[in-house]
Short mmCIF file of C-alpha atoms and ligand atoms in Angstrom, two decimals:
data_model
loop_
_atom_site.label_atom_id
_atom_site.label_comp_id
_atom_site.label_asym_id
_atom_site.label_seq_id
_atom_site.Cartn_x
_atom_site.Cartn_y
_atom_site.Cartn_z
CA MET A 195 -16.81 10.18 -30.46
CA SER A 196 -18.41 13.90 -31.40
CA ALA A 197 -18.81 14.08 -27.30
CA ILE A 198 -15.62 14.18 -26.85
CA PRO A 199 -13.77 17.18 -26.49
CA THR A 200 -10.80 17.08 -29.32
CA GLU A 201 -7.38 17.52 -28.70
CA GLN A 202 -6.73 20.77 -29.58
CA THR A 203 -9.70 22.00 -27.80
CA ARG A 204 -9.08 20.53 -24.43
CA PRO A 205 -5.65 21.35 -22.55
CA PRO A 206 -4.10 18.34 -20.75
CA GLU A 207 -5.27 19.63 -17.59
CA ALA A 208 -8.40 19.26 -18.53
CA ASP A 209 -8.18 15.92 -19.14
CA ALA A 210 -7.32 15.26 -15.43
CA ARG A 211 -9.92 16.90 -13.75
CA ASP A 212 -12.53 14.87 -16.02
CA PHE A 213 -10.88 11.67 -15.13
CA VAL A 214 -11.57 12.35 -11.51
CA GLU A 215 -14.56 14.10 -11.70
CA GLY A 216 -16.61 12.51 -14.08
CA GLU A 217 -16.44 8.70 -13.56
CA THR A 218 -19.36 8.41 -15.95
CA GLN A 219 -16.93 10.38 -18.64
CA ARG A 220 -14.08 8.12 -17.98
CA PRO A 221 -15.59 5.64 -20.67
CA GLN A 222 -15.28 8.52 -23.32
CA LEU A 223 -12.02 9.39 -21.72
CA LEU A 224 -10.61 5.93 -22.34
CA ILE A 225 -11.61 6.10 -25.74
CA ALA A 226 -10.01 9.36 -26.51
CA VAL A 227 -6.68 8.47 -24.48
CA GLN A 228 -6.81 4.95 -26.42
CA GLU A 229 -7.02 6.91 -29.73
CA ARG A 230 -4.16 9.19 -28.50
CA ILE A 231 -2.29 6.48 -27.66
CA LEU A 232 -3.25 4.88 -31.29
CA GLN A 233 -2.59 8.20 -33.28
CA ASP A 234 0.78 8.68 -31.56
CA PRO A 235 3.43 6.61 -33.94
CA ILE A 236 5.78 7.06 -31.11
CA LEU A 237 3.80 6.68 -28.40
CA ALA A 238 1.91 3.42 -30.54
CA GLY A 239 5.71 2.13 -30.75
CA HIS A 240 5.71 1.59 -27.20
CA PHE A 241 2.65 -0.22 -27.11
CA ALA A 242 3.06 -3.41 -29.03
CA GLY A 243 0.19 -5.46 -30.15
CA LEU A 244 -2.09 -2.23 -30.50
CA PRO A 245 -4.66 -2.70 -32.78
CA THR A 246 -4.51 -1.36 -36.34
CA PRO A 247 -5.24 2.36 -36.11
CA GLY A 248 -9.03 3.08 -36.66
CA VAL A 249 -10.35 -0.01 -35.13
CA PRO A 250 -13.07 0.91 -32.61
CA LEU A 251 -11.93 0.27 -29.17
CA LEU A 252 -14.58 -1.06 -27.06
CA ILE A 253 -14.08 0.03 -22.98
CA GLY A 254 -12.52 -2.74 -20.41
CA ASP A 255 -10.91 -4.69 -23.64
CA PRO A 256 -7.41 -4.86 -23.50
CA PHE A 257 -5.72 -3.95 -26.28
CA ASN A 258 -5.16 -7.15 -27.38
CA ALA A 259 -4.69 -10.94 -25.98
CA LEU A 260 -0.63 -9.99 -25.59
CA SER A 261 -1.39 -6.93 -23.32
CA SER A 262 -3.98 -8.21 -21.15
CA PRO A 263 -3.57 -6.28 -17.71
CA HIS A 264 -2.75 -9.82 -16.04
CA GLN A 265 0.32 -10.56 -18.38
CA LEU A 266 0.86 -6.52 -18.34
CA ARG A 267 1.88 -7.23 -14.23
CA THR A 268 4.18 -10.07 -15.48
CA SER A 269 5.86 -8.04 -18.26
CA HIS A 270 9.32 -6.84 -17.86
CA ARG A 271 8.98 -3.91 -19.88
CA LEU A 272 9.01 -0.58 -18.62
CA VAL A 273 8.04 2.74 -20.37
CA ARG A 274 8.35 6.17 -19.53
CA ALA A 275 6.14 8.54 -21.65
CA VAL A 276 4.95 12.21 -22.37
CA ASP A 277 2.86 12.65 -25.08
CA ALA A 278 2.65 15.73 -27.42
CA PHE A 279 -0.36 16.81 -25.18
CA GLY A 280 1.94 16.54 -21.84
CA ASN A 281 0.55 13.63 -20.54
CA LYS A 282 2.91 11.88 -18.86
CA TYR A 283 2.71 7.79 -18.88
CA LEU A 284 4.63 5.30 -16.60
CA ASN A 285 3.72 2.14 -19.46
CA GLN A 286 0.63 1.78 -19.73
CA TYR A 287 -0.48 3.98 -16.61
CA ILE A 288 -1.12 7.76 -17.19
CA VAL A 289 -0.30 10.04 -14.40
CA ILE A 290 -2.97 12.08 -13.24
CA LYS A 291 -2.70 14.29 -10.32
CA LEU A 292 -0.20 13.84 -6.98
CA LEU A 293 -1.99 11.91 -4.13
CA GLY A 294 0.63 13.15 -1.44
CA CYS A 295 3.45 12.53 -0.13
CA GLY A 296 4.67 10.27 2.42
CA ARG A 297 8.51 9.81 4.02
CA TYR A 298 9.31 7.21 1.08
CA GLY A 299 8.17 9.29 -1.62
CA LYS A 300 4.90 10.63 -3.77
CA VAL A 301 1.58 9.06 -4.47
CA LYS A 302 0.34 9.48 -7.70
CA LEU A 303 -2.90 9.03 -8.51
CA CYS A 304 -3.17 7.27 -12.50
CA LEU A 305 -5.14 5.60 -15.01
CA ASN A 306 -4.33 2.72 -16.78
CA ALA A 307 -4.98 3.23 -20.18
CA PHE A 308 -5.82 -0.73 -20.63
CA ASP A 309 -8.70 -0.79 -18.22
CA GLY A 310 -9.95 2.59 -17.12
CA LYS A 311 -9.21 2.06 -13.70
CA LEU A 312 -7.67 4.17 -11.09
CA PHE A 313 -4.75 3.20 -9.26
CA ALA A 314 -2.41 4.84 -6.57
CA VAL A 315 1.13 4.59 -7.49
CA LYS A 316 3.55 4.98 -5.12
CA VAL A 317 6.85 6.30 -6.33
CA VAL A 318 10.03 4.99 -3.91
CA ASP A 319 13.44 6.47 -4.27
CA ARG A 320 15.68 3.34 -4.24
CA LYS A 321 18.43 5.50 -2.38
CA ARG A 322 16.33 4.94 0.63
CA LEU A 323 16.60 1.70 0.59
CA ARG A 324 20.49 1.84 0.85
CA ASP A 325 21.81 0.14 4.19
CA ARG A 326 18.87 -2.29 3.69
CA ARG A 327 19.37 -5.40 2.50
CA PHE A 328 17.92 -4.48 -1.19
CA LEU A 329 21.38 -2.85 -2.51
CA ASN A 330 25.17 -4.08 -3.08
CA GLU A 331 27.88 -2.78 -1.67
CA ASP A 332 28.76 -0.66 -4.61
CA GLY A 333 25.27 0.85 -4.30
CA ASP A 334 23.82 -1.09 -7.14
CA SER A 335 20.16 -1.66 -7.04
CA ILE A 336 19.21 -5.35 -7.09
CA MET A 337 16.79 -7.36 -6.37
CA LEU A 338 17.34 -9.38 -3.91
CA GLN A 339 15.57 -13.00 -3.85
CA GLU A 340 13.95 -12.76 0.06
CA TYR A 341 12.62 -9.09 -1.31
CA VAL A 342 11.22 -10.78 -4.84
CA HIS A 343 9.80 -13.44 -2.47
CA GLU A 344 8.22 -10.27 -0.43
CA ILE A 345 6.82 -8.64 -3.31
CA ALA A 346 5.34 -11.86 -4.88
CA THR A 347 3.76 -12.17 -0.89
CA LEU A 348 2.38 -8.84 -1.24
CA LYS A 349 1.27 -9.33 -4.53
CA LYS A 350 -0.81 -12.20 -3.59
CA LEU A 351 -2.63 -10.23 -0.77
CA HIS A 352 -6.28 -9.78 -1.53
CA HIS A 353 -9.12 -8.90 1.10
CA PRO A 354 -11.69 -6.35 1.26
CA ASN A 355 -9.58 -4.73 4.56
CA ILE A 356 -6.45 -4.54 2.42
CA VAL A 357 -5.00 -2.23 -0.43
CA ALA A 358 -3.95 -4.80 -3.03
CA LEU A 359 -0.41 -4.29 -4.65
CA HIS A 360 -1.40 -4.65 -8.67
CA GLU A 361 2.41 -4.49 -9.71
CA VAL A 362 5.59 -3.67 -8.77
CA ILE A 363 7.84 -1.57 -11.16
CA ASP A 364 11.61 -1.68 -10.70
CA ASP A 365 13.24 1.67 -12.65
CA VAL A 366 17.21 0.42 -12.07
CA GLN A 367 18.72 3.56 -13.88
CA GLN A 368 16.47 5.69 -12.06
CA ARG A 369 16.73 4.29 -8.88
CA LYS A 370 12.85 4.28 -8.33
CA VAL A 371 10.69 1.18 -7.45
CA TYR A 372 7.08 2.25 -8.47
CA LEU A 373 4.15 0.23 -6.34
CA VAL A 374 1.06 0.20 -7.98
CA LEU A 375 -1.53 0.14 -5.60
CA GLU A 376 -5.31 -0.16 -5.28
CA TYR A 377 -6.79 3.24 -5.50
CA VAL A 378 -8.57 3.68 -2.08
CA GLU A 379 -11.08 7.18 -3.04
CA GLY A 380 -11.51 8.41 0.08
CA GLY A 381 -8.58 9.06 1.72
CA PRO A 382 -6.93 8.39 5.32
CA VAL A 383 -9.89 7.93 7.46
CA MET A 384 -7.87 10.69 9.40
CA GLU A 385 -5.61 13.14 7.96
CA ASP A 386 -1.71 13.61 9.91
CA ASN A 387 -2.94 15.94 12.69
CA ARG A 388 -6.07 16.48 12.31
CA TRP A 389 -7.87 13.45 14.42
CA ILE A 390 -11.37 14.32 15.63
CA ALA A 391 -13.18 12.29 17.45
CA PHE A 392 -15.82 9.58 16.19
CA PRO A 393 -19.03 8.70 17.94
CA GLU A 394 -18.21 5.01 19.47
CA GLU A 395 -20.72 3.36 16.79
CA LEU A 396 -18.61 4.55 13.51
CA ALA A 397 -15.02 3.67 15.61
CA GLN A 398 -16.62 0.07 16.29
CA LYS A 399 -17.39 -0.30 12.21
CA TYR A 400 -14.00 0.91 11.55
CA PHE A 401 -12.33 -1.03 13.96
CA ARG A 402 -13.91 -4.39 12.62
CA ASP A 403 -12.68 -3.91 9.30
CA ILE A 404 -9.47 -3.07 10.29
CA CYS A 405 -9.31 -6.17 12.65
CA CYS A 406 -10.85 -8.43 9.29
CA GLY A 407 -7.48 -7.23 7.62
CA LEU A 408 -4.69 -7.38 9.97
CA ASP A 409 -6.21 -10.97 10.68
CA TYR A 410 -6.07 -11.66 7.09
CA LEU A 411 -2.08 -10.16 7.24
CA HIS A 412 -1.30 -12.30 10.14
CA TYR A 413 -2.94 -15.07 9.00
CA HIS A 414 -0.62 -15.17 5.65
CA LYS A 415 2.65 -14.06 8.15
CA VAL A 416 2.76 -10.81 7.51
CA LEU A 417 3.11 -7.96 9.91
CA HIS A 418 1.88 -4.25 8.85
CA ARG A 419 4.31 -2.90 11.83
CA ASP A 420 3.30 0.90 10.51
CA LEU A 421 -0.64 0.80 11.51
CA LYS A 422 -2.02 4.47 12.33
CA PRO A 423 -5.03 6.35 11.23
CA GLU A 424 -3.07 8.03 8.04
CA ASN A 425 -2.25 4.25 6.90
CA LEU A 426 -6.25 3.70 7.04
CA LEU A 427 -7.92 4.70 3.88
CA GLN A 428 -11.94 4.77 3.34
CA THR A 429 -13.58 3.62 0.47
CA ALA A 430 -16.27 5.78 -1.41
CA ASP A 431 -18.45 3.39 0.71
CA GLY A 432 -17.48 3.70 3.93
CA ARG A 433 -15.09 0.54 4.54
CA ILE A 434 -11.47 0.82 5.55
CA LYS A 435 -8.59 -0.46 4.10
CA ILE A 436 -5.28 -1.21 5.43
CA SER A 437 -2.31 0.26 3.36
CA ASP A 438 1.36 1.50 3.43
CA PHE A 439 3.16 -2.00 3.47
CA GLY A 440 6.42 0.31 3.90
CA VAL A 441 7.76 -1.41 7.17
CA SER A 442 5.90 -4.76 6.70
CA GLN A 443 7.76 -7.86 7.46
CA VAL A 444 7.20 -11.13 6.11
CA PHE A 445 8.00 -13.95 8.80
CA GLU A 446 8.42 -17.20 8.03
CA THR A 447 8.58 -19.56 11.39
CA THR A 448 8.56 -17.08 13.90
CA ASP A 449 7.44 -13.17 14.09
CA ALA A 450 10.41 -12.16 16.10
CA LEU A 451 11.19 -8.80 14.92
CA SER A 452 14.72 -7.24 16.17
CA SER A 453 14.40 -3.58 14.73
CA THR A 454 11.80 -1.30 15.39
CA ALA A 455 10.04 -0.01 12.90
CA GLY A 456 6.58 2.39 12.22
CA THR A 457 5.75 5.64 13.83
CA PRO A 458 7.04 6.52 17.55
CA ALA A 459 3.83 7.28 19.02
CA PHE A 460 2.29 3.88 17.88
CA LEU A 461 5.29 1.88 19.08
CA ALA A 462 4.56 -0.85 21.52
CA PRO A 463 6.31 -0.24 24.72
CA GLU A 464 8.50 -3.59 24.08
CA ALA A 465 9.44 -1.98 20.60
CA CYS A 466 10.85 0.93 22.20
CA THR A 467 14.06 -1.15 23.01
CA LYS A 468 16.41 -2.43 21.16
CA SER A 469 15.90 -5.85 22.01
CA SER A 470 14.13 -8.41 19.86
CA PHE A 471 10.04 -8.96 20.32
CA GLU A 472 7.52 -10.78 18.67
CA GLY A 473 5.90 -9.11 15.72
CA ARG A 474 2.62 -9.80 16.26
CA PRO A 475 1.57 -8.14 19.64
CA VAL A 476 3.71 -4.77 18.24
CA ASP A 477 0.94 -4.90 15.77
CA VAL A 478 -1.66 -5.54 17.94
CA TRP A 479 -0.68 -2.90 20.25
CA ALA A 480 -0.59 -0.20 17.01
CA LEU A 481 -4.20 -1.30 16.74
CA GLY A 482 -5.19 -0.22 20.19
CA VAL A 483 -3.14 3.21 19.76
CA CYS A 484 -5.78 3.76 16.52
CA LEU A 485 -8.52 2.67 18.30
CA TYR A 486 -8.25 5.06 21.52
CA VAL A 487 -7.26 8.04 18.58
CA PHE A 488 -10.67 6.69 17.04
CA VAL A 489 -12.71 8.01 20.36
CA PHE A 490 -10.64 10.55 21.68
CA GLY A 491 -8.57 12.29 19.03
CA THR A 492 -5.81 12.40 20.68
CA LEU A 493 -3.03 9.88 21.72
CA PRO A 494 -2.82 7.27 24.73
CA PHE A 495 0.83 8.12 24.99
CA SER A 496 2.69 11.61 23.98
CA GLY A 497 5.49 13.50 24.60
CA LYS A 498 7.54 16.48 23.08
CA THR A 499 10.56 14.54 22.64
CA ILE A 500 10.93 11.06 20.76
CA PRO A 501 12.56 10.01 24.30
CA ASP A 502 9.08 11.54 25.95
CA ILE A 503 7.30 9.19 23.89
CA TYR A 504 8.77 6.71 24.46
CA HIS A 505 9.16 6.78 28.46
CA ALA A 506 5.76 7.27 28.24
CA ILE A 507 4.57 4.58 26.17
CA GLN A 508 6.37 2.13 28.41
CA HIS A 509 5.78 3.71 32.35
CA LYS A 510 2.48 5.99 31.58
CA GLN A 511 -0.10 4.36 32.69
CA LEU A 512 -3.51 4.36 30.67
CA SER A 513 -6.01 6.70 31.58
CA PHE A 514 -9.12 7.87 29.59
CA HIS A 515 -9.82 11.44 28.59
CA PRO A 516 -12.88 12.56 31.33
CA SER A 517 -14.68 14.91 28.46
CA ILE A 518 -15.59 12.28 26.18
CA VAL A 519 -17.76 9.29 27.59
CA ILE A 520 -17.26 5.54 26.68
CA SER A 521 -18.94 2.48 26.91
CA LYS A 522 -17.63 0.18 29.73
CA GLU A 523 -17.00 -2.21 27.44
CA LEU A 524 -14.53 -0.26 25.14
CA LYS A 525 -13.06 0.77 27.97
CA ASP A 526 -12.41 -2.90 28.64
CA LEU A 527 -10.81 -3.60 25.03
CA LEU A 528 -8.76 -0.81 25.28
CA LYS A 529 -7.36 -1.93 29.28
CA LEU A 530 -6.87 -5.21 27.32
CA ILE A 531 -4.78 -4.21 24.06
CA LEU A 532 -2.70 -1.52 25.94
CA VAL A 533 -1.01 -3.95 28.31
CA LYS A 534 2.55 -3.11 28.38
CA ASP A 535 3.53 -6.82 29.30
CA PRO A 536 3.21 -8.06 25.28
CA LYS A 537 2.94 -11.41 26.88
CA ILE A 538 -0.43 -10.65 28.71
CA ARG A 539 -1.58 -8.27 25.44
CA ILE A 540 -4.93 -9.98 24.30
CA SER A 541 -4.22 -11.48 20.80
CA LEU A 542 -6.19 -10.28 17.71
CA PRO A 543 -7.95 -13.25 17.13
CA SER A 544 -8.96 -12.34 20.74
CA ILE A 545 -9.87 -8.85 19.98
CA MET A 546 -12.17 -10.65 17.25
CA GLU A 547 -14.52 -12.15 19.96
CA HIS A 548 -14.72 -9.62 22.65
CA PRO A 549 -18.13 -8.38 22.99
CA TRP A 550 -17.56 -4.86 21.75
CA LEU A 551 -16.51 -5.89 18.37
CA THR A 552 -19.13 -8.40 18.10
CA LEU A 553 -22.05 -6.30 20.17
CA PHE A 554 -22.35 -9.21 22.71
CA GLY A 555 -22.54 -11.78 20.05
CA LEU A 556 -24.74 -10.25 17.25
CA GLN A 557 -22.36 -10.01 14.85
CA LEU A 558 -19.93 -12.59 15.10
CA LEU A 559 -16.32 -11.89 13.40
CA ILE A 560 -14.34 -15.16 12.98
CA PRO A 561 -10.91 -15.25 12.96
CA LEU A 562 -9.41 -17.14 9.90
CA SER A 563 -7.48 -19.29 12.16
CA LYS A 564 -10.40 -20.58 13.66
CA SER A 565 -12.33 -20.17 10.56
CA VAL A 566 -13.35 -23.90 8.94
CA HIS A 567 -12.91 -23.36 5.49
CA GLY A 568 -9.94 -20.72 6.47
CA ALA A 569 -8.30 -18.65 3.80
CA ALA A 570 -6.14 -20.48 0.91
CA THR A 571 -2.60 -20.75 1.61
CA MET A 572 0.34 -19.22 -0.50
CA ASP A 573 1.88 -20.97 -2.78
CA PHE A 574 4.70 -19.48 -5.13
CA SER A 575 5.50 -20.80 -8.43
CA LYS A 576 8.76 -19.87 -9.74
CA ASN A 577 6.47 -17.89 -12.47
CA ASP A 578 5.25 -15.88 -9.30
CA LEU A 579 8.84 -15.06 -7.91
CA LYS A 580 10.31 -14.03 -11.84
CA SER A 581 7.26 -11.80 -12.25
CA ALA A 582 7.07 -10.19 -8.68
CA HIS A 583 8.21 -7.24 -10.42
CA THR A 584 8.76 -5.16 -13.65
CA THR A 585 12.53 -4.14 -14.28
CA SER A 586 13.78 -1.87 -16.50
CA THR A 587 17.43 -2.73 -17.22
CA SER A 588 17.90 0.30 -19.59
CA GLY A 589 16.20 3.10 -17.48
CA LEU A 590 12.86 4.75 -18.16
CA ASN A 591 13.42 7.91 -20.48
CA PRO A 592 11.15 10.33 -21.19
CA LEU A 593 9.43 9.32 -24.89
CA SER A 594 10.13 13.18 -26.21
CA LYS A 595 13.99 12.24 -25.60
CA VAL A 596 14.07 9.04 -27.53
CA GLY A 597 13.34 10.28 -31.09
CA GLU A 598 11.69 8.55 -33.63
CA GLN A 599 13.53 4.69 -32.73
CA GLU A 600 11.67 2.43 -30.88
CA LYS A 601 13.17 1.87 -27.56
CA ARG A 602 14.24 -1.30 -26.88
CA PHE A 603 13.77 -2.90 -23.19
CA GLN A 604 15.72 -6.55 -22.78
CA ALA A 605 13.37 -8.79 -20.78
CA GLY A 606 14.54 -8.20 -16.79
CA GLU A 607 15.94 -10.25 -14.37
CA TYR A 608 16.48 -9.68 -10.61
CA ALA A 609 19.87 -10.12 -9.90
CA LYS A 610 20.47 -12.77 -7.49
CA GLY A 611 21.94 -10.83 -4.45
CA GLN A 612 25.16 -11.50 -2.20
CA GLY A 613 23.72 -10.07 1.03
CA LYS A 614 22.61 -11.29 3.78
CA GLN A 615 19.53 -13.78 3.81
CA GLY A 616 17.52 -15.61 6.24
CA ASN A 617 14.24 -16.82 6.45
CA LYS A 618 12.97 -13.02 7.12
CA SER A 619 12.63 -9.84 4.66
CA CYS A 620 12.22 -6.53 5.84
CA PHE A 621 10.07 -3.94 2.72
CA MET A 622 11.52 -1.06 3.14
CA ASN A 623 12.41 -1.35 6.58
CA CYS A 624 13.01 1.59 8.07
CA SER A 625 12.19 3.78 11.26
CA LYS A 626 10.63 6.97 10.57
CA TYR A 627 12.38 9.75 12.72
N1 LIG B 27 -4.08 3.67 -2.23
C1 LIG B 27 -4.16 4.80 -2.15
N2 LIG B 27 -5.16 5.30 -2.69
C2 LIG B 27 -5.46 6.84 -2.54
N3 LIG B 27 -4.76 7.66 -1.50
C3 LIG B 27 -3.46 7.03 -0.95
C4 LIG B 27 -3.34 5.61 -1.49
N4 LIG B 27 -1.89 5.89 -0.76
C5 LIG B 27 -1.63 6.54 -0.55
N5 LIG B 27 -2.24 7.58 -0.86
C6 LIG B 27 -2.24 8.97 -0.59
O1 LIG B 27 -0.74 9.68 -0.44
C7 LIG B 27 -0.62 9.88 1.08
C8 LIG B 27 0.62 9.56 1.31
O2 LIG B 27 1.02 8.38 1.31
P1 LIG B 27 2.05 7.17 1.51
O3 LIG B 27 1.60 5.77 1.93
O4 LIG B 27 2.95 7.20 1.07
O5 LIG B 27 2.66 8.03 2.81
P2 LIG B 27 1.77 7.95 4.42
O6 LIG B 27 1.03 7.12 4.65
O7 LIG B 27 1.12 9.33 4.76
O8 LIG B 27 2.99 8.34 5.43
P3 LIG B 27 4.39 7.57 5.34
O9 LIG B 27 4.58 6.54 4.02
O10 LIG B 27 5.22 8.65 5.65
O11 LIG B 27 4.07 6.31 6.85
C9 LIG B 27 -1.45 9.53 1.66
O12 LIG B 27 -1.77 10.40 2.86
C10 LIG B 27 -3.22 9.62 0.97
O13 LIG B 27 -3.55 10.75 1.00
#
């Protein structure tokens, strides 16, 4: 352990830098973190089941069987702590740095002290959910049955082109929800307002990934509802993962929607009006807008105000930038996707069979609905629903304020809400503007 700088010589900020910069150093630093937890009697008290101080910890080993990462995901304990060195903990997650801010809150890079893996933790203010179905009339935060079902669904989604939701921590007292997400190193494939057109070949590679991810979502009856380049994250090896299910909607028997969500410029024509519409074609339209932005670096339909944007989406004819030359197959695909009438708009399975995507049949993409093997359908046990999220009934308290006494957290329970029940549920279903 001599290679690890001591706590006295290493300021807390240096920890954060080491974690993100030195992939190879991470195992060593993780040992340091684990040692630090062990050495700190207050902190250690919050991590029940820690091995005896002094026992060396192996990288990747959970602290013990009781606190294996799997079981932690389903635990009902919540501890927020700050150690003597200023490192902030949220349960076993050590906050490293801010990754970015979205409409619903901040996204922080965190290190899971148990397995050394990095996660992106999205902190959502539950006030944002007011007016929705997840708060009762007194404004109390409660987890409705349908919301819990939705979280359970999202947690079961595992696909190489989908950002996995690892854990949901519900902090009732502080009115915050923490979404522990898979960390995608490359960040958004295109940054907000900094769109630079990709070469067609690269756009094609990205688009294939996005189609596979969206096909998987739709197959599992999940609508994204906010597809845009900022929600398409890039892995270190150049793959694309769809993120931000902030407005996703799980649909049971029909995918009809009656509320608009997402970002105006990516809204389908039918979603610009208030009437009800089908969800899958709306995602397909947004997919087409993303593809257009990938190859032209601009929106197909834009305007100075939101009504202008809506007007352009509904009435303006699709046109292609004269300065950027694209293949006629790509033009054909864009024309098939960006069709105003959702009834005649191309479907996602047909997009996946379009010659531009398959390179004229050389690289087939098989939609899950047509695959011989299909994909496992989702079944939910009672336990899946019960353990959908980690709840605190006592709130998160900085350890420094907790004192010597070990704070006890009761097993969380989600309250069955009295609110509107139905076979559809929205997960933070809010319009952007
Ligand atoms: N899983 C992740 N891995 C890495 N970085 C992420 C991840 N999720 C989000 N980020 C970063 O955090 C920023 C904010 O993300 P967030 O999802 O809150 O907002 P957004 O998608 O940019 O906008 P909005 O939610 O308002 O539509 C992103 O731009 C991205 O840089």
